[in-house]
mmCIF file of C-alpha atoms and ligand atoms in Angstrom:
data_model
loop_
_atom_site.group_PDB
_atom_site.id
_atom_site.type_symbol
_atom_site.label_atom_id
_atom_site.label_comp_id
_atom_site.label_asym_id
_atom_site.label_seq_id
_atom_site.Cartn_x
_atom_site.Cartn_y
_atom_site.Cartn_z
ATOM 1 C CA MET A 1 84.376 75.599 91.298
ATOM 2 C CA GLY A 2 85.173 78.297 93.841
ATOM 3 C CA ILE A 3 88.152 78.668 96.113
ATOM 4 C CA SER A 4 88.400 80.545 99.396
ATOM 5 C CA SER A 5 90.709 83.444 100.107
ATOM 6 C CA HIS A 6 94.406 82.644 99.749
ATOM 7 C CA SER A 7 97.694 83.791 98.306
ATOM 8 C CA ASP A 8 99.622 81.369 96.103
ATOM 9 C CA SER A 9 102.803 79.737 97.384
ATOM 10 C CA SER A 10 104.445 80.285 93.984
ATOM 11 C CA PHE A 11 106.718 83.097 92.816
ATOM 12 C CA LEU A 12 104.219 84.040 90.102
ATOM 13 C CA THR A 13 100.998 82.505 88.865
ATOM 14 C CA VAL A 14 99.724 82.971 85.316
ATOM 15 C CA LEU A 15 95.963 82.516 84.853
ATOM 16 C CA LEU A 16 94.025 82.116 81.626
ATOM 17 C CA GLN A 17 90.373 82.791 82.424
ATOM 18 C CA ASP A 18 87.222 82.223 80.434
ATOM 19 C CA GLN A 19 84.347 84.724 80.133
ATOM 20 C CA ILE A 20 82.428 83.488 83.205
ATOM 21 C CA GLY A 21 84.301 85.472 85.848
ATOM 22 C CA GLY A 22 84.266 84.949 89.596
ATOM 23 C CA LEU A 23 87.905 85.705 90.395
ATOM 24 C CA GLN A 24 88.287 88.474 92.971
ATOM 25 C CA VAL A 25 91.387 90.094 94.379
ATOM 26 C CA GLN A 26 91.630 91.827 97.758
ATOM 27 C CA CYS A 27 92.508 95.491 97.599
ATOM 28 C CA ASP A 28 92.515 97.708 100.729
ATOM 29 C CA ASN A 29 90.291 95.196 102.539
ATOM 30 C CA HIS A 30 87.761 95.140 99.699
ATOM 31 C CA TRP A 31 87.094 92.382 97.207
ATOM 32 C CA VAL A 32 87.433 93.580 93.625
ATOM 33 C CA ASP A 33 86.155 91.588 90.632
ATOM 34 C CA VAL A 34 88.781 90.708 88.047
ATOM 35 C CA GLU A 35 86.748 91.385 84.901
ATOM 36 C CA PRO A 36 86.931 88.444 82.512
ATOM 37 C CA ASN A 37 89.126 89.165 79.493
ATOM 38 C CA THR A 38 89.734 86.132 77.341
ATOM 39 C CA SER A 39 92.520 87.839 75.423
ATOM 40 C CA ALA A 40 94.563 88.692 78.518
ATOM 41 C CA LEU A 41 96.453 86.741 81.132
ATOM 42 C CA VAL A 42 96.111 87.429 84.860
ATOM 43 C CA ILE A 43 99.414 87.489 86.734
ATOM 44 C CA ASN A 44 99.314 86.942 90.499
ATOM 45 C CA MET A 45 102.349 87.528 92.663
ATOM 46 C CA GLY A 46 102.947 84.689 95.074
ATOM 47 C CA ASP A 47 104.362 84.264 98.564
ATOM 48 C CA LEU A 48 107.853 83.269 97.451
ATOM 49 C CA LEU A 49 108.213 86.497 95.461
ATOM 50 C CA GLN A 50 107.170 88.457 98.545
ATOM 51 C CA LEU A 51 109.690 86.484 100.612
ATOM 52 C CA ILE A 52 112.708 86.964 98.320
ATOM 53 C CA SER A 53 111.801 90.622 97.628
ATOM 54 C CA ASN A 54 111.724 91.324 101.386
ATOM 55 C CA ASP A 55 108.113 92.617 101.208
ATOM 56 C CA GLU A 56 108.848 94.827 98.166
ATOM 57 C CA PHE A 57 106.277 92.856 96.164
ATOM 58 C CA LYS A 58 103.165 91.625 97.972
ATOM 59 C CA SER A 59 101.466 88.357 97.170
ATOM 60 C CA SER A 60 97.819 88.916 96.285
ATOM 61 C CA GLN A 61 94.962 87.556 98.380
ATOM 62 C CA HIS A 62 92.391 86.252 95.949
ATOM 63 C CA ARG A 63 89.359 83.977 95.825
ATOM 64 C CA VAL A 64 86.899 82.611 93.315
ATOM 65 C CA LEU A 65 83.131 82.932 93.768
ATOM 66 C CA THR A 66 80.945 80.354 92.092
ATOM 67 C CA LYS A 67 78.279 81.587 89.713
ATOM 68 C CA SER A 68 75.214 79.758 88.550
ATOM 69 C CA ILE A 69 75.502 80.856 84.918
ATOM 70 C CA GLY A 70 77.511 77.852 83.782
ATOM 71 C CA PRO A 71 80.732 75.887 84.108
ATOM 72 C CA ARG A 72 83.890 77.914 84.487
ATOM 73 C CA VAL A 73 87.351 77.112 83.106
ATOM 74 C CA SER A 74 90.546 78.658 84.427
ATOM 75 C CA VAL A 75 94.022 77.439 83.515
ATOM 76 C CA ALA A 76 96.656 78.150 86.161
ATOM 77 C CA CYS A 77 100.402 77.943 85.636
ATOM 78 C CA PHE A 78 102.382 78.183 88.861
ATOM 79 C CA LEU A 79 105.947 79.384 88.534
ATOM 80 C CA ARG A 80 107.424 77.859 91.604
ATOM 81 C CA GLN A 81 110.140 75.767 93.150
ATOM 82 C CA GLN A 82 110.199 72.037 92.679
ATOM 83 C CA LEU A 83 108.294 70.436 95.531
ATOM 84 C CA PRO A 84 110.003 68.515 98.352
ATOM 85 C CA PRO A 85 111.501 66.002 98.961
ATOM 86 C CA GLU A 86 113.634 66.680 95.861
ATOM 87 C CA ASN A 87 114.198 70.294 96.754
ATOM 88 C CA SER A 88 116.331 71.247 99.732
ATOM 89 C CA ARG A 89 116.723 74.901 98.720
ATOM 90 C CA VAL A 90 116.464 77.641 101.270
ATOM 91 C CA TYR A 91 114.904 81.001 100.345
ATOM 92 C CA GLY A 92 115.143 84.309 102.132
ATOM 93 C CA PRO A 93 115.195 88.007 101.241
ATOM 94 C CA ILE A 94 117.816 88.459 98.497
ATOM 95 C CA LYS A 95 120.983 90.250 99.595
ATOM 96 C CA GLU A 96 120.569 92.998 96.972
ATOM 97 C CA LEU A 97 117.425 94.172 98.769
ATOM 98 C CA VAL A 98 118.745 93.988 102.314
ATOM 99 C CA THR A 99 120.628 96.868 103.898
ATOM 100 C CA GLU A 100 121.164 98.206 107.395
ATOM 101 C CA GLU A 101 118.228 100.589 106.868
ATOM 102 C CA ASN A 102 116.174 97.864 105.246
ATOM 103 C CA PRO A 103 116.830 94.702 107.272
ATOM 104 C CA PRO A 104 115.337 91.303 106.389
ATOM 105 C CA VAL A 105 111.700 91.025 107.405
ATOM 106 C CA PHE A 106 111.473 87.270 106.850
ATOM 107 C CA ARG A 107 113.638 84.475 108.148
ATOM 108 C CA LYS A 108 115.253 82.094 105.695
ATOM 109 C CA THR A 109 113.011 79.169 104.981
ATOM 110 C CA ALA A 110 113.567 75.770 103.415
ATOM 111 C CA VAL A 111 111.060 75.050 100.652
ATOM 112 C CA LYS A 112 110.142 71.903 102.505
ATOM 113 C CA GLU A 113 109.300 73.825 105.671
ATOM 114 C CA PHE A 114 107.390 76.536 103.806
ATOM 115 C CA VAL A 115 105.275 74.134 101.760
ATOM 116 C CA LYS A 116 104.548 71.973 104.796
ATOM 117 C CA TYR A 117 103.336 74.982 106.756
ATOM 118 C CA TYR A 118 101.406 76.392 103.759
ATOM 119 C CA TYR A 119 99.338 73.221 103.326
ATOM 120 C CA ALA A 120 98.961 72.494 107.060
ATOM 121 C CA LYS A 121 97.543 75.977 107.636
ATOM 122 C CA GLY A 122 94.855 75.674 104.972
ATOM 123 C CA LEU A 123 93.237 78.491 103.000
ATOM 124 C CA ASN A 124 92.090 80.789 105.797
ATOM 125 C CA GLY A 125 92.859 84.183 104.250
ATOM 126 C CA ILE A 126 95.998 84.669 106.364
ATOM 127 C CA SER A 127 99.241 84.504 104.417
ATOM 128 C CA ALA A 128 101.520 81.606 105.357
ATOM 129 C CA LEU A 129 104.371 84.103 105.140
ATOM 130 C CA GLU A 130 103.314 85.738 108.403
ATOM 131 C CA HIS A 131 104.616 82.619 110.149
ATOM 132 C CA PHE A 132 108.095 83.359 108.751
ATOM 133 C CA ARG A 133 108.120 87.089 109.509
ATOM 134 C CA LEU A 134 110.885 88.256 111.850
HETATM 135 O O1 AKG B 1 90.372 79.535 89.384
HETATM 136 C C1 AKG B 1 91.039 80.560 89.330
HETATM 137 O O2 AKG B 1 90.883 81.422 88.476
HETATM 138 C C2 AKG B 1 92.107 80.815 90.359
HETATM 139 C C3 AKG B 1 92.578 79.561 91.027
HETATM 140 C C4 AKG B 1 93.561 79.838 92.092
HETATM 141 O O3 AKG B 1 93.576 80.888 92.688
HETATM 142 C C5 AKG B 1 94.564 78.830 92.432
HETATM 143 O O4 AKG B 1 94.485 77.710 91.917
HETATM 144 O O5 AKG B 1 95.463 79.134 93.235
HETATM 145 FE FE1 FE2 B 2 95.392 81.114 93.774
#
């Protein structure tokens, strides 16, 4: 199964890939193959890490191309907040990374609001975070 260009809404995503390949990550407007390595884990930074780090860490745009060589297995573990409605937490750039010279670049966002916007927007290659940029 393939998936179109997106960044994850998580803080971090850990991927265990098989040998089939197909995962690509965007780098300087180019798509780069993530070479299959069954003895390594792929770590993707997600939107919430970019949000709390005030743009210090960037979430990765990635996609998966389907290949006709056989079925593909990828195990994804999303390190993320608990989903609404249980979670009423608000996230914003952490105070340790905000100074007068380095002001917040994102507004504070309730998980509920972020997740709602993330899924309503769909996977169109534009980060949901842009909606929360100041
Ligand atoms: O199938 C993969 O290797 C990646 C899947 C993915 O990007 C996702 O579930 O967010
Ligand atoms: Fe993803």
